[in-house]
Short mmCIF file of C-alpha atoms in Angstrom, two decimals:
data_model
loop_
_atom_site.label_atom_id
_atom_site.label_comp_id
_atom_site.label_asym_id
_atom_site.label_seq_id
_atom_site.Cartn_x
_atom_site.Cartn_y
_atom_site.Cartn_z
CA MET A 4 -52.05 19.06 -41.83
CA ARG A 5 -49.58 21.17 -39.86
CA ARG A 6 -51.10 20.19 -36.64
CA GLY A 7 -51.24 16.61 -37.39
CA LEU A 8 -47.44 16.85 -37.92
CA ALA A 9 -46.66 18.81 -34.99
CA ILE A 10 -48.26 16.71 -32.35
CA PRO A 11 -46.33 13.38 -33.03
CA ILE A 12 -42.94 15.51 -33.34
CA PHE A 13 -43.84 17.04 -29.97
CA ILE A 14 -44.53 13.69 -28.42
CA ILE A 15 -41.41 12.02 -29.98
CA PHE A 16 -39.20 14.89 -28.65
CA SER A 17 -40.72 14.86 -25.24
CA CYS A 18 -40.06 11.16 -24.80
CA ILE A 19 -36.55 11.58 -25.87
CA ILE A 20 -36.03 14.40 -23.41
CA ILE A 21 -37.74 12.75 -20.53
CA SER A 22 -35.88 9.48 -20.98
CA THR A 23 -32.57 11.23 -21.17
CA ALA A 24 -33.41 12.85 -17.89
CA ILE A 25 -34.46 9.56 -16.27
CA MET A 26 -31.25 7.80 -17.52
CA MET A 27 -29.00 10.74 -16.59
CA ARG A 28 -26.16 9.72 -14.17
CA PRO A 29 -26.17 11.15 -10.65
CA PHE A 30 -24.51 14.51 -10.26
CA GLY A 31 -20.82 14.46 -9.56
CA GLU A 32 -20.27 10.95 -10.69
CA PRO A 33 -18.89 11.10 -14.31
CA LYS A 34 -18.45 7.87 -16.23
CA SER A 35 -14.61 8.30 -16.94
CA THR A 36 -12.51 10.27 -14.62
CA GLU A 37 -8.90 9.66 -16.01
CA MET A 38 -8.58 13.32 -17.31
CA ASP A 39 -9.79 14.76 -13.94
CA ASP A 40 -7.68 12.43 -11.78
CA TYR A 41 -4.62 13.37 -14.03
CA ILE A 42 -5.12 17.07 -13.65
CA ILE A 43 -5.75 16.80 -9.85
CA LYS A 44 -2.75 14.71 -9.31
CA ASN A 45 -0.24 16.57 -11.73
CA ALA A 46 -1.47 20.16 -12.19
CA GLN A 47 0.62 21.37 -9.13
CA ASN A 48 3.84 19.64 -10.21
CA GLU A 49 3.76 20.28 -13.87
CA THR A 50 2.66 23.89 -13.99
CA GLY A 51 3.42 25.08 -10.52
CA ALA A 52 0.10 26.85 -10.00
CA ASN A 53 -2.01 26.19 -6.80
CA ASN A 54 -5.15 27.14 -8.82
CA ALA A 55 -5.84 24.13 -10.94
CA VAL A 56 -8.47 25.89 -12.87
CA THR A 57 -6.10 28.53 -14.01
CA SER A 58 -3.53 25.80 -14.98
CA VAL A 59 -6.15 24.11 -17.15
CA VAL A 60 -7.41 27.28 -18.68
CA PHE A 61 -3.92 28.81 -19.58
CA ASP A 62 -1.76 25.76 -20.01
CA TYR A 63 -3.67 22.48 -20.71
CA ARG A 64 -6.26 24.14 -22.71
CA GLY A 65 -4.38 27.16 -23.84
CA PHE A 66 -5.79 27.05 -27.25
CA ASP A 67 -9.41 27.63 -25.83
CA THR A 68 -8.23 30.75 -24.11
CA LEU A 69 -6.57 31.94 -27.22
CA GLY A 70 -9.97 31.55 -29.06
CA GLU A 71 -11.81 33.28 -26.26
CA ALA A 72 -9.39 36.27 -26.44
CA THR A 73 -9.85 36.30 -30.17
CA VAL A 74 -13.74 36.31 -29.63
CA LEU A 75 -13.19 39.40 -27.30
CA PHE A 76 -10.95 41.13 -29.80
CA THR A 77 -13.37 40.51 -32.74
CA ALA A 78 -16.27 41.90 -30.66
CA VAL A 79 -14.37 45.00 -29.67
CA ALA A 80 -13.13 45.62 -33.33
CA GLY A 81 -16.62 45.24 -34.56
CA VAL A 82 -18.05 47.65 -32.10
CA LEU A 83 -15.40 50.23 -32.82
CA LEU A 84 -15.89 49.72 -36.50
CA VAL A 85 -19.57 50.24 -36.43
CA LEU A 86 -19.60 53.17 -34.20
CA ARG A 87 -16.40 54.75 -35.48
CA ARG A 88 -18.02 58.02 -36.67
CA TYR A 89 -19.02 58.84 -33.01
CA ILE A 90 -15.61 58.87 -31.65
CA HIS A 91 -14.23 61.92 -33.26
CA GLU A 92 -16.88 64.40 -33.07
CA MET B 17 -29.66 65.20 -18.43
CA SER B 18 -28.36 67.12 -15.56
CA GLU B 19 -25.03 66.90 -13.88
CA PRO B 20 -24.73 63.97 -11.29
CA SER B 21 -25.06 65.27 -7.73
CA LYS B 22 -22.11 65.78 -5.35
CA ILE B 23 -23.11 62.63 -3.35
CA VAL B 24 -22.61 60.50 -6.66
CA LYS B 25 -19.23 62.06 -7.27
CA THR B 26 -17.91 61.71 -3.80
CA ILE B 27 -18.99 57.95 -3.45
CA ALA B 28 -17.56 57.12 -6.83
CA SER B 29 -14.16 58.79 -5.80
CA ILE B 30 -14.20 56.70 -2.58
CA ILE B 31 -15.23 53.37 -4.22
CA PHE B 32 -12.90 53.69 -7.15
CA PRO B 33 -9.50 52.85 -5.60
CA PRO B 34 -10.60 49.84 -3.67
CA THR B 35 -12.31 48.43 -6.71
CA MET B 36 -9.17 48.97 -8.73
CA VAL B 37 -6.90 47.45 -6.22
CA PHE B 38 -9.32 44.43 -6.02
CA GLY B 39 -9.31 44.03 -9.78
CA ILE B 40 -5.42 44.21 -10.05
CA TYR B 41 -5.25 41.72 -7.10
CA VAL B 42 -7.43 39.33 -8.95
CA ILE B 43 -5.32 39.58 -12.11
CA LEU B 44 -1.96 39.16 -10.30
CA HIS B 45 -3.07 36.30 -8.20
CA GLY B 46 -4.88 34.42 -10.79
CA HIS B 47 -2.52 31.26 -10.31
CA LEU B 48 -3.19 31.19 -6.55
CA THR B 49 -6.84 32.32 -5.95
CA PRO B 50 -10.13 32.14 -7.79
CA GLY B 51 -10.20 34.48 -10.66
CA GLY B 52 -7.66 35.41 -13.47
CA GLY B 53 -7.22 37.72 -16.50
CA PHE B 54 -10.81 37.71 -17.70
CA GLN B 55 -12.43 38.31 -14.41
CA GLY B 56 -10.04 40.86 -12.96
CA GLY B 57 -10.14 42.71 -16.14
CA ALA B 58 -13.75 43.11 -15.93
CA VAL B 59 -13.65 44.26 -12.37
CA VAL B 60 -11.07 46.97 -13.44
CA ALA B 61 -13.14 47.98 -16.46
CA SER B 62 -16.28 48.36 -14.30
CA ALA B 63 -14.37 50.63 -11.89
CA ILE B 64 -13.42 52.83 -14.73
CA THR B 65 -17.07 52.66 -15.99
CA LEU B 66 -18.11 53.88 -12.52
CA LEU B 67 -16.02 57.10 -13.15
CA LEU B 68 -17.47 57.46 -16.64
CA VAL B 69 -20.96 57.44 -15.09
CA ALA B 70 -20.09 59.84 -12.25
CA PHE B 71 -17.99 62.38 -14.00
CA GLY B 72 -19.33 62.45 -17.57
CA THR B 73 -17.95 61.32 -20.84
CA ALA B 74 -16.15 64.54 -21.75
CA GLU B 75 -14.08 64.56 -18.59
CA ILE B 76 -12.78 60.88 -19.00
CA ALA B 77 -12.40 61.30 -22.95
CA ARG B 78 -10.05 64.33 -22.18
CA ARG B 79 -7.58 62.17 -20.19
CA LEU B 80 -7.97 58.81 -21.85
CA LYS B 81 -7.91 58.53 -25.77
CA GLU B 82 -9.55 55.77 -27.52
CA SER B 83 -6.38 55.17 -29.60
CA HIS B 84 -4.25 54.53 -26.36
CA LEU B 85 -6.83 51.75 -25.50
CA SER B 86 -6.25 50.03 -28.80
CA VAL B 87 -2.54 50.14 -28.16
CA ILE B 88 -2.98 48.59 -24.77
CA GLU B 89 -5.22 45.84 -26.12
CA SER B 90 -2.69 45.03 -28.87
CA ILE B 91 0.01 44.70 -26.36
CA GLY B 92 -2.03 42.33 -24.48
CA ALA B 93 -2.81 40.15 -27.50
CA LEU B 94 0.77 40.22 -28.75
CA GLY B 95 2.08 39.36 -25.26
CA PHE B 96 -0.22 36.35 -25.03
CA ILE B 97 0.54 35.09 -28.52
CA SER B 98 4.41 35.51 -27.94
CA LEU B 99 4.26 33.67 -24.55
CA ALA B 100 2.45 30.84 -26.39
CA LEU B 101 5.04 30.93 -29.22
CA LEU B 102 8.01 30.91 -26.80
CA GLY B 103 7.05 27.55 -25.47
CA LEU B 104 7.29 26.29 -29.06
CA THR B 105 10.52 24.27 -28.30
CA ALA B 106 8.13 21.63 -26.94
CA THR B 107 4.56 22.54 -28.09
CA PHE B 108 2.39 25.63 -28.50
CA PHE B 109 1.49 26.93 -25.02
CA TYR B 110 4.20 24.80 -23.25
CA ASN B 111 4.96 26.25 -19.95
CA PHE B 112 8.70 26.78 -20.31
CA LEU B 113 9.09 28.80 -17.09
CA ALA B 114 7.60 26.21 -14.69
CA GLY B 115 10.09 24.67 -12.48
CA SER B 116 13.07 26.45 -14.17
CA GLY B 117 14.19 28.42 -11.14
CA PHE B 118 13.99 31.62 -13.08
CA ILE B 119 11.24 34.17 -12.62
CA PHE B 120 7.89 32.57 -11.41
CA GLY B 121 9.88 29.28 -11.47
CA ARG B 122 9.21 27.64 -8.17
CA ILE B 123 7.15 24.45 -7.63
CA PRO B 124 4.92 24.46 -4.69
CA PRO B 125 4.45 21.45 -2.49
CA PHE B 126 1.68 19.00 -3.34
CA GLY B 127 -1.81 19.54 -1.71
CA SER B 128 -3.29 22.64 -0.11
CA ASN B 129 -0.79 25.33 0.84
CA PRO B 130 -0.93 29.06 1.26
CA GLY B 131 0.73 29.60 -2.09
CA ASP B 132 3.52 31.66 -3.29
CA MET B 133 3.61 34.44 -5.90
CA ASN B 134 6.71 33.16 -7.45
CA THR B 135 5.25 30.06 -9.00
CA ALA B 136 3.34 28.87 -12.04
CA GLY B 137 5.78 29.83 -14.87
CA THR B 138 4.09 31.60 -17.66
CA LEU B 139 0.65 31.57 -16.04
CA PRO B 140 1.03 34.99 -14.34
CA LEU B 141 2.39 36.59 -17.26
CA MET B 142 -0.56 35.26 -19.43
CA ASN B 143 -2.96 36.43 -16.95
CA ILE B 144 -1.40 39.93 -16.99
CA SER B 145 -1.61 40.16 -20.73
CA VAL B 146 -5.13 38.70 -20.94
CA GLY B 147 -6.05 41.23 -18.16
CA LEU B 148 -4.66 44.26 -20.10
CA LYS B 149 -6.59 43.01 -23.22
CA VAL B 150 -9.84 42.60 -21.27
CA ILE B 151 -9.43 46.09 -19.57
CA ALA B 152 -8.66 47.89 -22.76
CA GLY B 153 -11.28 46.09 -24.80
CA LEU B 154 -14.24 46.27 -22.49
CA PHE B 155 -13.59 49.93 -21.62
CA ALA B 156 -13.13 50.82 -25.39
CA VAL B 157 -16.64 49.50 -25.94
CA VAL B 158 -18.08 51.30 -22.93
CA LEU B 159 -16.37 54.52 -24.07
CA VAL B 160 -17.79 54.43 -27.51
CA LEU B 161 -21.17 53.59 -26.32
CA ALA B 162 -21.16 56.43 -24.05
CA PHE B 163 -20.04 58.67 -27.05
CA VAL B 164 -23.06 57.29 -28.93
CA ALA B 165 -25.34 57.95 -25.96
CA ARG B 166 -24.11 61.49 -25.69
CA SER B 167 -24.61 62.45 -29.36
CA LYS B 168 -27.99 60.57 -29.64
CA GLY B 169 -29.48 61.67 -26.49
CA GLY B 170 -28.69 65.34 -27.05
CA GLY B 171 -27.65 65.93 -23.57
CA LYS B 172 -24.36 67.63 -22.53
CA ARG B 173 -22.88 64.48 -21.02
#
């Protein structure tokens, strides 16, 4: 019963994955490039940073970095909370 | 576990300053060269971890308290949030210093150029605060895990 269910599911998912791989666009040719072009053209003038990646990470997508910093803070707080009794001994 | 040999200690002392300088360089030049607060902070934290491995937990813990690291991490987090809030005249995370002519306020010419430290507005300040946060956070985790290893392993280190 389980085997009879597993084989069709395996075949269906294999077909989906293989057809996706065949239909994939060539590497480095995205479908819409408006956002990339905007950042490449305006990042230096708007933020003044030569490193466009940093201008995206800290300026255009600042919220993402805030979340990243919060993840780090939460991880450190969790480790210190769990292992607190080893600190003062 | 026995004490590390003199070779390990000497090499660690030699390698520590260049690693530290490189990490601080990556943090401070985050708006010009590849890297930034997260990457440079990881490099600096690994340099301090090298000292921890070479000289033992007790030696490092005597000079560097865990509570100090919490203070440094909080300073980094508060600096990051307040820099984001200061741009609130326009939007959250608005780069209010770029092009203002004030500190970090120059605009570089378009295209590839060698770069200038005095550009990019709030980005260097944010890099510094994130760097402080990553240094303190990663090293606090490593230090606490070293404490655990010392008490569980039963060794002197």
